């Protein structure tokens, strides 16, 4: 197992100190401070051991296609410095790693140390040379440890929905992006279609929760339904991005409307 310390690069082994912000020799954790954020942090830590397996089973593997689309729409390219927020067990970070190559950098941030440890272990098990460009960082999307205009692209996979202050998170994403660069944000779609909403609800109640219960995670996956209902519609996400300063924002439906991807250009 790879040792993981907050604020320390797993891939490079040194103290992580991007662009001069928050320098220091000791570990630095950037965590959400609200009790609600703490509860969500604990939830994702509990599901970390079976997160990837359940994603594969519940989406019939389709989540990998949606994640590749998300990365593609970020326009990340060879040599870029990119950021994957709410990185979980690393799926988007691994795709980004191949996109930017050995001359690029991938900073992968999550507030769950258990998810990051899973990602770091996967990095070793599925080793490719380009994966050396990934740094796993325990951090808070509401207070990112990066300088302004630092990244060529930002991705978020199934994370913004779980952030307590979405407006502040979007402003942070805008802040760290270079002018003209894109943020690509994938998540469940809060559809205005009654059919899609009903199908989503039925699938969670009759497929997702029963399957998760086999791993002792019934309550953890019941949370999914309420988190989608409290999320933003595509229109609302576009508005949120423009209020944060993005010059253009477009939300696209995927998977028959069950998923959605916001593309915002600074």
CSV table of N, CA and C in Angstrom, one decimal, residues 33-189:
chain,number,residue,atom,x,y,z
A,33,UNK,N,-15.1,22.8,6.6
A,33,UNK,CA,-15.2,23.1,8.1
A,33,UNK,C,-16.7,22.9,8.6
A,34,UNK,N,-17.7,22.9,7.7
A,34,UNK,CA,-19.0,22.7,8.2
A,34,UNK,C,-19.4,21.3,8.6
A,35,UNK,N,-20.3,21.1,9.5
A,35,UNK,CA,-20.7,19.8,9.9
A,35,UNK,C,-21.3,19.0,8.8
A,36,UNK,N,-22.0,19.7,7.9
A,36,UNK,CA,-22.6,19.0,6.8
A,36,UNK,C,-21.5,18.4,5.9
A,37,UNK,N,-20.5,19.2,5.6
A,37,UNK,CA,-19.4,18.8,4.8
A,37,UNK,C,-18.6,17.6,5.5
A,38,UNK,N,-18.5,17.7,6.8
A,38,UNK,CA,-17.9,16.6,7.5
A,38,UNK,C,-18.6,15.3,7.4
A,39,UNK,N,-19.9,15.4,7.4
A,39,UNK,CA,-20.8,14.2,7.3
A,39,UNK,C,-20.6,13.5,5.9
A,40,UNK,N,-20.5,14.4,4.9
A,40,UNK,CA,-20.3,13.9,3.5
A,40,UNK,C,-18.9,13.3,3.4
A,41,UNK,N,-17.9,13.9,4.0
A,41,UNK,CA,-16.6,13.4,4.0
A,41,UNK,C,-16.5,12.0,4.6
A,42,UNK,N,-17.2,11.8,5.7
A,42,UNK,CA,-17.3,10.5,6.4
A,42,UNK,C,-18.0,9.5,5.5
A,43,UNK,N,-19.1,9.9,4.8
A,43,UNK,CA,-19.8,9.0,4.0
A,43,UNK,C,-18.9,8.5,2.8
A,44,UNK,N,-18.2,9.3,2.2
A,44,UNK,CA,-17.4,8.9,1.0
A,44,UNK,C,-16.2,8.1,1.5
A,45,UNK,N,-15.8,8.3,2.7
A,45,UNK,CA,-14.7,7.4,3.3
A,45,UNK,C,-15.2,6.0,3.5
A,46,UNK,N,-16.5,5.9,4.0
A,46,UNK,CA,-17.0,4.6,4.2
A,46,UNK,C,-17.3,3.8,3.0
A,47,UNK,N,-17.6,4.4,1.9
A,47,UNK,CA,-17.9,3.7,0.7
A,47,UNK,C,-16.7,3.4,-0.2
A,48,UNK,N,-15.6,4.0,0.2
A,48,UNK,CA,-14.3,3.9,-0.7
A,48,UNK,C,-14.0,2.5,-1.1
A,49,UNK,N,-14.0,1.5,-0.2
A,49,UNK,CA,-13.6,0.2,-0.5
A,49,UNK,C,-14.4,-0.5,-1.7
A,50,UNK,N,-15.6,-0.1,-1.9
A,50,UNK,CA,-16.5,-0.8,-2.9
A,50,UNK,C,-17.0,0.2,-3.9
A,51,UNK,N,-16.5,1.5,-3.9
A,51,UNK,CA,-17.0,2.5,-4.8
A,51,UNK,C,-16.8,2.2,-6.2
A,52,UNK,N,-15.7,1.7,-6.7
A,52,UNK,CA,-15.4,1.4,-8.1
A,52,UNK,C,-16.3,0.2,-8.5
A,53,UNK,N,-16.4,-0.8,-7.7
A,53,UNK,CA,-17.2,-2.0,-8.1
A,53,UNK,C,-18.6,-1.6,-8.3
A,54,UNK,N,-19.2,-0.8,-7.3
A,54,UNK,CA,-20.6,-0.4,-7.4
A,54,UNK,C,-20.8,0.5,-8.6
A,55,UNK,N,-19.9,1.4,-8.9
A,55,UNK,CA,-20.0,2.2,-10.1
A,55,UNK,C,-20.1,1.4,-11.4
A,56,UNK,N,-19.2,0.4,-11.5
A,56,UNK,CA,-19.3,-0.5,-12.7
A,56,UNK,C,-20.6,-1.3,-12.8
A,57,UNK,N,-21.0,-1.9,-11.7
A,57,UNK,CA,-22.2,-2.7,-11.7
A,57,UNK,C,-23.5,-1.8,-12.0
A,58,UNK,N,-23.6,-0.7,-11.3
A,58,UNK,CA,-24.8,0.1,-11.3
A,58,UNK,C,-24.9,0.8,-12.7
A,59,UNK,N,-23.8,1.2,-13.3
A,59,UNK,CA,-23.9,1.9,-14.6
A,59,UNK,C,-23.7,0.9,-15.8
A,60,UNK,N,-23.5,-0.4,-15.5
A,60,UNK,CA,-23.1,-1.3,-16.6
A,60,UNK,C,-21.9,-0.9,-17.3
A,61,UNK,N,-21.0,-0.2,-16.6
A,61,UNK,CA,-19.7,0.2,-17.1
A,61,UNK,C,-19.8,1.5,-17.9
A,62,UNK,N,-21.0,2.1,-18.0
A,62,UNK,CA,-21.2,3.3,-18.8
A,62,UNK,C,-20.5,4.5,-18.2
A,63,UNK,N,-20.3,4.5,-16.9
A,63,UNK,CA,-19.7,5.7,-16.2
A,63,UNK,C,-18.3,6.0,-16.8
A,64,UNK,N,-17.6,5.0,-17.3
A,64,UNK,CA,-16.3,5.2,-17.9
A,64,UNK,C,-16.4,6.0,-19.2
A,65,UNK,N,-17.4,5.7,-20.0
A,65,UNK,CA,-17.7,6.5,-21.2
A,65,UNK,C,-18.0,7.9,-20.9
A,66,UNK,N,-18.9,8.1,-19.9
A,66,UNK,CA,-19.2,9.5,-19.5
A,66,UNK,C,-18.0,10.3,-19.0
A,67,UNK,N,-17.2,9.6,-18.3
A,67,UNK,CA,-16.0,10.2,-17.7
A,67,UNK,C,-15.0,10.6,-18.8
A,68,UNK,N,-14.9,9.7,-19.8
A,68,UNK,CA,-14.0,10.1,-21.0
A,68,UNK,C,-14.5,11.3,-21.7
A,69,UNK,N,-15.8,11.3,-21.9
A,69,UNK,CA,-16.5,12.5,-22.5
A,69,UNK,C,-16.2,13.8,-21.7
A,70,UNK,N,-16.3,13.7,-20.4
A,70,UNK,CA,-16.0,14.8,-19.5
A,70,UNK,C,-14.6,15.3,-19.7
A,71,UNK,N,-13.7,14.4,-19.8
A,71,UNK,CA,-12.3,14.8,-19.9
A,71,UNK,C,-12.1,15.4,-21.3
A,72,UNK,N,-12.7,14.8,-22.3
A,72,UNK,CA,-12.5,15.3,-23.7
A,72,UNK,C,-13.0,16.8,-23.8
A,73,UNK,N,-14.2,17.0,-23.2
A,73,UNK,CA,-14.8,18.4,-23.3
A,73,UNK,C,-14.0,19.4,-22.5
A,74,UNK,N,-13.1,19.0,-21.6
A,74,UNK,CA,-12.2,19.9,-20.9
A,74,UNK,C,-11.1,20.5,-21.8
A,75,UNK,N,-10.9,19.8,-22.9
A,75,UNK,CA,-9.9,20.2,-23.9
A,75,UNK,C,-8.5,20.1,-23.4
A,76,UNK,N,-8.3,19.3,-22.4
A,76,UNK,CA,-6.9,19.0,-21.9
A,76,UNK,C,-6.1,18.4,-23.0
A,77,UNK,N,-4.8,18.8,-23.1
A,77,UNK,CA,-3.9,18.3,-24.1
A,77,UNK,C,-2.5,18.1,-23.6
A,78,UNK,N,-1.7,17.6,-24.5
A,78,UNK,CA,-0.3,17.2,-24.1
A,78,UNK,C,0.4,18.5,-23.5
A,79,UNK,N,1.1,18.2,-22.4
A,79,UNK,CA,1.8,19.3,-21.7
A,79,UNK,C,1.1,20.2,-20.8
A,80,UNK,N,-0.2,20.0,-20.7
A,80,UNK,CA,-1.1,20.9,-19.9
A,80,UNK,C,-0.9,20.6,-18.4
A,81,UNK,N,-1.2,21.6,-17.5
A,81,UNK,CA,-1.3,21.4,-16.1
A,81,UNK,C,-2.8,21.4,-15.8
A,82,UNK,N,-3.3,20.3,-15.3
A,82,UNK,CA,-4.8,20.1,-15.1
A,82,UNK,C,-5.1,19.8,-13.7
A,83,UNK,N,-6.4,20.0,-13.3
A,83,UNK,CA,-6.9,19.8,-12.0
A,83,UNK,C,-8.1,18.9,-12.0
A,84,UNK,N,-8.1,17.8,-11.3
A,84,UNK,CA,-9.3,17.0,-11.1
A,84,UNK,C,-9.8,17.1,-9.7
A,85,UNK,N,-11.0,17.8,-9.5
A,85,UNK,CA,-11.6,18.0,-8.2
A,85,UNK,C,-12.5,16.9,-7.8
A,86,UNK,N,-12.6,16.7,-6.5
A,86,UNK,CA,-13.5,15.6,-6.0
A,86,UNK,C,-13.1,14.3,-6.8
A,87,UNK,N,-11.8,14.0,-6.8
A,87,UNK,CA,-11.3,13.0,-7.7
A,87,UNK,C,-11.7,11.6,-7.3
A,88,UNK,N,-12.1,11.3,-6.0
A,88,UNK,CA,-12.5,10.0,-5.6
A,88,UNK,C,-11.4,9.0,-5.8
A,89,UNK,N,-11.7,7.9,-6.5
A,89,UNK,CA,-10.7,6.8,-6.6
A,89,UNK,C,-9.8,7.0,-7.9
A,90,UNK,N,-10.0,8.2,-8.6
A,90,UNK,CA,-9.0,8.5,-9.6
A,90,UNK,C,-9.4,8.3,-11.1
A,91,UNK,N,-10.6,7.9,-11.4
A,91,UNK,CA,-10.9,7.6,-12.8
A,91,UNK,C,-10.6,8.7,-13.7
A,92,UNK,N,-11.1,9.9,-13.5
A,92,UNK,CA,-10.8,11.0,-14.4
A,92,UNK,C,-9.4,11.4,-14.4
A,93,UNK,N,-8.7,11.3,-13.2
A,93,UNK,CA,-7.3,11.7,-13.1
A,93,UNK,C,-6.4,10.8,-14.0
A,94,UNK,N,-6.8,9.5,-14.1
A,94,UNK,CA,-6.0,8.6,-14.9
A,94,UNK,C,-6.2,8.9,-16.4
A,95,UNK,N,-7.4,9.2,-16.8
A,95,UNK,CA,-7.7,9.6,-18.2
A,95,UNK,C,-7.0,10.9,-18.5
A,96,UNK,N,-7.0,11.9,-17.6
A,96,UNK,CA,-6.3,13.1,-17.8
A,96,UNK,C,-4.8,12.9,-17.9
A,97,UNK,N,-4.3,12.0,-17.1
A,97,UNK,CA,-2.9,11.7,-17.1
A,97,UNK,C,-2.4,11.3,-18.5
A,98,UNK,N,-3.2,10.5,-19.2
A,98,UNK,CA,-2.9,10.0,-20.6
A,98,UNK,C,-3.0,11.2,-21.6
A,99,UNK,N,-4.0,12.1,-21.3
A,99,UNK,CA,-4.2,13.2,-22.2
A,99,UNK,C,-3.0,14.2,-22.2
A,100,UNK,N,-2.5,14.5,-21.0
A,100,UNK,CA,-1.4,15.5,-20.8
A,100,UNK,C,0.0,15.0,-21.0
A,101,UNK,N,0.1,13.7,-20.8
A,101,UNK,CA,1.4,13.0,-21.0
A,101,UNK,C,2.5,13.4,-19.9
A,102,UNK,N,3.7,12.9,-20.1
A,102,UNK,CA,4.7,13.0,-19.1
A,102,UNK,C,5.2,14.5,-18.9
A,103,UNK,N,4.9,15.3,-20.0
A,103,UNK,CA,5.3,16.7,-19.8
A,103,UNK,C,4.2,17.5,-19.2
A,104,UNK,N,3.1,16.9,-18.9
A,104,UNK,CA,2.0,17.6,-18.2
A,104,UNK,C,1.9,17.2,-16.7
A,105,UNK,N,1.0,17.9,-16.0
A,105,UNK,CA,0.8,17.6,-14.6
A,105,UNK,C,-0.7,17.4,-14.3
A,106,UNK,N,-1.0,16.5,-13.4
A,106,UNK,CA,-2.4,16.3,-13.0
A,106,UNK,C,-2.4,16.4,-11.5
A,107,UNK,N,-3.1,17.4,-11.0
A,107,UNK,CA,-3.4,17.5,-9.5
A,107,UNK,C,-4.8,17.0,-9.2
A,108,UNK,N,-4.8,16.0,-8.4
A,108,UNK,CA,-6.1,15.3,-8.1
A,108,UNK,C,-6.5,15.5,-6.6
A,109,UNK,N,-7.6,16.3,-6.4
A,109,UNK,CA,-7.9,16.7,-5.1
A,109,UNK,C,-9.2,16.0,-4.6
A,110,UNK,N,-9.2,15.6,-3.3
A,110,UNK,CA,-10.4,15.0,-2.7
A,110,UNK,C,-10.3,15.3,-1.2
A,111,UNK,N,-11.5,15.3,-0.6
A,111,UNK,CA,-11.5,15.6,0.9
A,111,UNK,C,-11.5,14.3,1.7
A,112,UNK,N,-11.6,13.1,1.0
A,112,UNK,CA,-11.6,11.8,1.7
A,112,UNK,C,-10.2,11.2,1.5
A,113,UNK,N,-9.5,11.0,2.6
A,113,UNK,CA,-8.2,10.4,2.6
A,113,UNK,C,-8.3,8.9,2.1
A,114,UNK,N,-9.4,8.3,2.5
A,114,UNK,CA,-9.6,6.9,2.1
A,114,UNK,C,-9.8,6.7,0.6
A,115,UNK,N,-10.5,7.7,0.0
A,115,UNK,CA,-10.6,7.6,-1.5
A,115,UNK,C,-9.3,7.9,-2.1
A,116,UNK,N,-8.5,8.8,-1.6
A,116,UNK,CA,-7.2,9.1,-2.1
A,116,UNK,C,-6.3,7.9,-2.0
A,117,UNK,N,-6.4,7.2,-0.9
A,117,UNK,CA,-5.5,6.0,-0.7
A,117,UNK,C,-5.9,5.0,-1.7
A,118,UNK,N,-7.2,4.8,-2.0
A,118,UNK,CA,-7.6,3.8,-3.0
A,118,UNK,C,-7.1,4.3,-4.4
A,119,UNK,N,-7.1,5.6,-4.7
A,119,UNK,CA,-6.6,6.1,-5.9
A,119,UNK,C,-5.1,5.8,-6.1
A,120,UNK,N,-4.4,6.1,-5.0
A,120,UNK,CA,-2.9,5.9,-5.0
A,120,UNK,C,-2.6,4.4,-5.2
A,121,UNK,N,-3.3,3.5,-4.5
A,121,UNK,CA,-3.1,2.1,-4.7
A,121,UNK,C,-3.4,1.7,-6.1
A,122,UNK,N,-4.4,2.2,-6.7
A,122,UNK,CA,-4.8,1.9,-8.1
A,122,UNK,C,-3.6,2.3,-9.0
A,123,UNK,N,-3.1,3.5,-8.7
A,123,UNK,CA,-2.0,4.1,-9.5
A,123,UNK,C,-0.8,3.1,-9.6
A,124,UNK,N,-0.5,2.4,-8.5
A,124,UNK,CA,0.5,1.4,-8.5
A,124,UNK,C,0.2,0.1,-9.2
A,125,UNK,N,-1.1,-0.3,-9.0
A,125,UNK,CA,-1.5,-1.6,-9.5
A,125,UNK,C,-1.7,-1.5,-11.0
A,126,UNK,N,-2.1,-0.4,-11.6
A,126,UNK,CA,-2.4,-0.2,-13.0
A,126,UNK,C,-1.3,0.6,-13.6
A,127,UNK,N,-0.1,0.4,-13.2
A,127,UNK,CA,1.0,1.4,-13.6
A,127,UNK,C,1.2,1.6,-15.1
A,128,UNK,N,1.2,2.9,-15.4
A,128,UNK,CA,1.6,3.3,-16.8
A,128,UNK,C,2.6,4.4,-16.5
A,129,UNK,N,3.5,4.6,-17.4
A,129,UNK,CA,4.6,5.6,-17.2
A,129,UNK,C,4.0,7.0,-17.0
A,130,UNK,N,3.0,7.3,-17.7
A,130,UNK,CA,2.4,8.7,-17.6
A,130,UNK,C,1.8,9.0,-16.3
A,131,UNK,N,1.4,7.9,-15.5
A,131,UNK,CA,0.8,8.1,-14.2
A,131,UNK,C,1.7,8.8,-13.2
A,132,UNK,N,3.0,8.9,-13.5
A,132,UNK,CA,4.0,9.6,-12.7
A,132,UNK,C,3.6,11.0,-12.6
A,133,UNK,N,2.8,11.5,-13.5
A,133,UNK,CA,2.5,13.0,-13.5
A,133,UNK,C,1.3,13.3,-12.6
A,134,UNK,N,0.7,12.3,-11.8
A,134,UNK,CA,-0.4,12.6,-11.0
A,134,UNK,C,0.1,12.8,-9.5
A,135,UNK,N,-0.5,13.8,-8.9
A,135,UNK,CA,-0.3,14.1,-7.5
A,135,UNK,C,-1.6,14.0,-6.8
A,136,UNK,N,-1.7,13.2,-5.7
A,136,UNK,CA,-3.0,13.1,-4.9
A,136,UNK,C,-2.9,14.0,-3.7
A,137,UNK,N,-3.9,14.8,-3.6
A,137,UNK,CA,-3.9,15.9,-2.6
A,137,UNK,C,-5.2,15.9,-1.8
A,138,UNK,N,-5.1,15.8,-0.5
A,138,UNK,CA,-6.3,15.9,0.4
A,138,UNK,C,-6.6,17.4,0.6
A,139,UNK,N,-7.7,17.8,0.0
A,139,UNK,CA,-8.0,19.2,0.0
A,139,UNK,C,-9.5,19.6,-0.1
A,140,UNK,N,-9.8,20.8,0.0
A,140,UNK,CA,-11.2,21.4,0.1
A,140,UNK,C,-11.4,22.2,-1.2
A,141,UNK,N,-12.4,21.8,-1.9
A,141,UNK,CA,-12.8,22.5,-3.1
A,141,UNK,C,-13.2,24.0,-2.9
A,142,UNK,N,-13.5,24.3,-1.6
A,142,UNK,CA,-13.9,25.7,-1.3
A,142,UNK,C,-12.7,26.5,-0.9
A,143,UNK,N,-11.5,26.0,-0.8
A,143,UNK,CA,-10.3,26.7,-0.4
A,143,UNK,C,-9.1,26.0,-1.1
A,144,UNK,N,-9.0,26.1,-2.4
A,144,UNK,CA,-8.0,25.4,-3.1
A,144,UNK,C,-6.6,26.0,-2.9
A,145,UNK,N,-5.6,25.1,-2.7
A,145,UNK,CA,-4.2,25.5,-2.4
A,145,UNK,C,-3.4,25.8,-3.6
A,146,UNK,N,-4.0,26.6,-4.6
A,146,UNK,CA,-3.3,26.9,-5.8
A,146,UNK,C,-3.4,28.4,-6.1
A,147,UNK,N,-2.5,28.9,-6.9
A,147,UNK,CA,-2.4,30.3,-7.3
A,147,UNK,C,-3.5,30.5,-8.4
A,148,UNK,N,-3.8,31.8,-8.5
A,148,UNK,CA,-4.8,32.2,-9.6
A,148,UNK,C,-4.2,31.8,-11.0
A,149,UNK,N,-5.2,31.5,-11.9
A,149,UNK,CA,-4.8,31.3,-13.3
A,149,UNK,C,-3.7,30.2,-13.4
A,150,UNK,N,-3.8,29.1,-12.7
A,150,UNK,CA,-2.8,28.1,-12.6
A,150,UNK,C,-3.0,26.9,-13.5
A,151,UNK,N,-4.2,26.6,-13.9
A,151,UNK,CA,-4.5,25.4,-14.6
A,151,UNK,C,-5.0,25.6,-16.0
A,152,UNK,N,-4.7,24.7,-16.9
A,152,UNK,CA,-5.2,24.7,-18.3
A,152,UNK,C,-6.5,24.1,-18.5
A,153,UNK,N,-7.0,23.3,-17.5
A,153,UNK,CA,-8.3,22.6,-17.5
A,153,UNK,C,-8.6,22.1,-16.1
A,154,UNK,N,-9.9,22.1,-15.9
A,154,UNK,CA,-10.4,21.5,-14.6
A,154,UNK,C,-11.5,20.6,-14.9
A,155,UNK,N,-11.5,19.4,-14.2
A,155,UNK,CA,-12.6,18.5,-14.3
A,155,UNK,C,-13.2,18.2,-12.9
A,156,UNK,N,-14.5,17.9,-12.9
A,156,UNK,CA,-15.1,17.5,-11.6
A,156,UNK,C,-16.1,16.3,-12.0
A,157,UNK,N,-15.9,15.2,-11.4
A,157,UNK,CA,-16.7,14.0,-11.7
A,157,UNK,C,-17.5,13.6,-10.5
A,158,UNK,N,-18.8,13.8,-10.6
A,158,UNK,CA,-19.8,13.4,-9.5
A,158,UNK,C,-19.4,14.0,-8.1
A,159,UNK,N,-19.0,15.3,-8.2
A,159,UNK,CA,-18.5,16.0,-7.0
A,159,UNK,C,-19.2,17.2,-6.6
A,160,UNK,N,-19.5,18.1,-7.6
A,160,UNK,CA,-20.1,19.4,-7.3
A,160,UNK,C,-21.5,19.2,-6.5
A,161,UNK,N,-22.2,18.2,-6.9
A,161,UNK,CA,-23.5,17.9,-6.2
A,161,UNK,C,-23.3,17.8,-4.7
A,162,UNK,N,-22.2,17.3,-4.3
A,162,UNK,CA,-22.0,17.0,-2.9
A,162,UNK,C,-21.3,18.1,-2.1
A,163,UNK,N,-21.0,19.2,-2.8
A,163,UNK,CA,-20.4,20.4,-2.2
A,163,UNK,C,-21.4,21.3,-1.5
A,164,UNK,N,-21.2,21.7,-0.3
A,164,UNK,CA,-22.2,22.4,0.5
A,164,UNK,C,-22.4,23.8,-0.2
A,165,UNK,N,-21.3,24.5,-0.5
A,165,UNK,CA,-21.5,25.9,-1.1
A,165,UNK,C,-21.0,25.8,-2.6
A,166,UNK,N,-22.0,25.6,-3.4
A,166,UNK,CA,-21.7,25.4,-4.8
A,166,UNK,C,-21.2,26.7,-5.5
A,167,UNK,N,-21.7,27.8,-5.1
A,167,UNK,CA,-21.3,29.1,-5.7
A,167,UNK,C,-19.9,29.3,-5.4
A,168,UNK,N,-19.5,29.1,-4.1
A,168,UNK,CA,-18.1,29.4,-3.8
A,168,UNK,C,-17.1,28.4,-4.5
A,169,UNK,N,-17.6,27.1,-4.6
A,169,UNK,CA,-16.8,26.1,-5.4
A,169,UNK,C,-16.6,26.6,-6.8
A,170,UNK,N,-17.6,27.1,-7.4
A,170,UNK,CA,-17.5,27.5,-8.8
A,170,UNK,C,-16.6,28.7,-9.0
A,171,UNK,N,-16.6,29.6,-8.0
A,171,UNK,CA,-15.7,30.8,-8.0
A,171,UNK,C,-14.3,30.3,-7.8
A,172,UNK,N,-14.0,29.3,-7.0
A,172,UNK,CA,-12.7,28.8,-6.8
A,172,UNK,C,-12.2,28.1,-8.1
A,173,UNK,N,-13.1,27.4,-8.8
A,173,UNK,CA,-12.7,26.8,-10.1
A,173,UNK,C,-12.3,27.9,-11.1
A,174,UNK,N,-13.2,28.9,-11.1
A,174,UNK,CA,-12.9,30.0,-12.0
A,174,UNK,C,-11.5,30.7,-11.7
A,175,UNK,N,-11.3,30.9,-10.4
A,175,UNK,CA,-10.0,31.5,-10.0
A,175,UNK,C,-8.8,30.8,-10.5
A,176,UNK,N,-8.8,29.5,-10.3
A,176,UNK,CA,-7.5,28.7,-10.6
A,176,UNK,C,-7.4,28.4,-12.1
A,177,UNK,N,-8.4,28.6,-12.9
A,177,UNK,CA,-8.3,28.4,-14.4
A,177,UNK,C,-7.6,29.6,-15.1
A,178,UNK,N,-6.9,29.2,-16.1
A,178,UNK,CA,-6.3,30.3,-17.0
A,178,UNK,C,-7.4,30.8,-17.9
A,179,UNK,N,-7.3,32.1,-18.2
A,179,UNK,CA,-8.3,32.7,-19.2
A,179,UNK,C,-8.3,31.9,-20.5
A,180,UNK,N,-9.6,31.6,-20.9
A,180,UNK,CA,-9.8,30.9,-22.2
A,180,UNK,C,-9.9,29.4,-21.9
A,181,UNK,N,-9.6,28.9,-20.7
A,181,UNK,CA,-9.6,27.5,-20.4
A,181,UNK,C,-11.0,27.0,-20.0
A,182,UNK,N,-11.2,25.7,-19.9
A,182,UNK,CA,-12.5,25.1,-19.6
A,182,UNK,C,-12.5,24.4,-18.3
A,183,UNK,N,-13.7,24.4,-17.7
A,183,UNK,CA,-14.1,23.4,-16.6
A,183,UNK,C,-15.1,22.5,-17.2
A,184,UNK,N,-15.0,21.2,-17.0
A,184,UNK,CA,-15.9,20.2,-17.4
A,184,UNK,C,-16.4,19.5,-16.2
A,185,UNK,N,-17.7,19.5,-15.9
A,185,UNK,CA,-18.3,19.1,-14.7
A,185,UNK,C,-19.4,18.0,-14.9
A,186,UNK,N,-19.1,16.8,-14.6
A,186,UNK,CA,-20.0,15.7,-14.8
A,186,UNK,C,-20.7,15.3,-13.6
A,187,UNK,N,-22.0,15.0,-13.7
A,187,UNK,CA,-22.8,14.5,-12.5
A,187,UNK,C,-24.1,14.0,-12.9
A,188,UNK,N,-24.9,13.5,-11.9
A,188,UNK,CA,-26.3,13.1,-12.2
A,188,UNK,C,-27.0,14.3,-12.7
A,189,UNK,N,-27.9,14.1,-13.6
A,189,UNK,CA,-28.7,15.2,-14.2
A,189,UNK,C,-30.0,15.4,-13.4
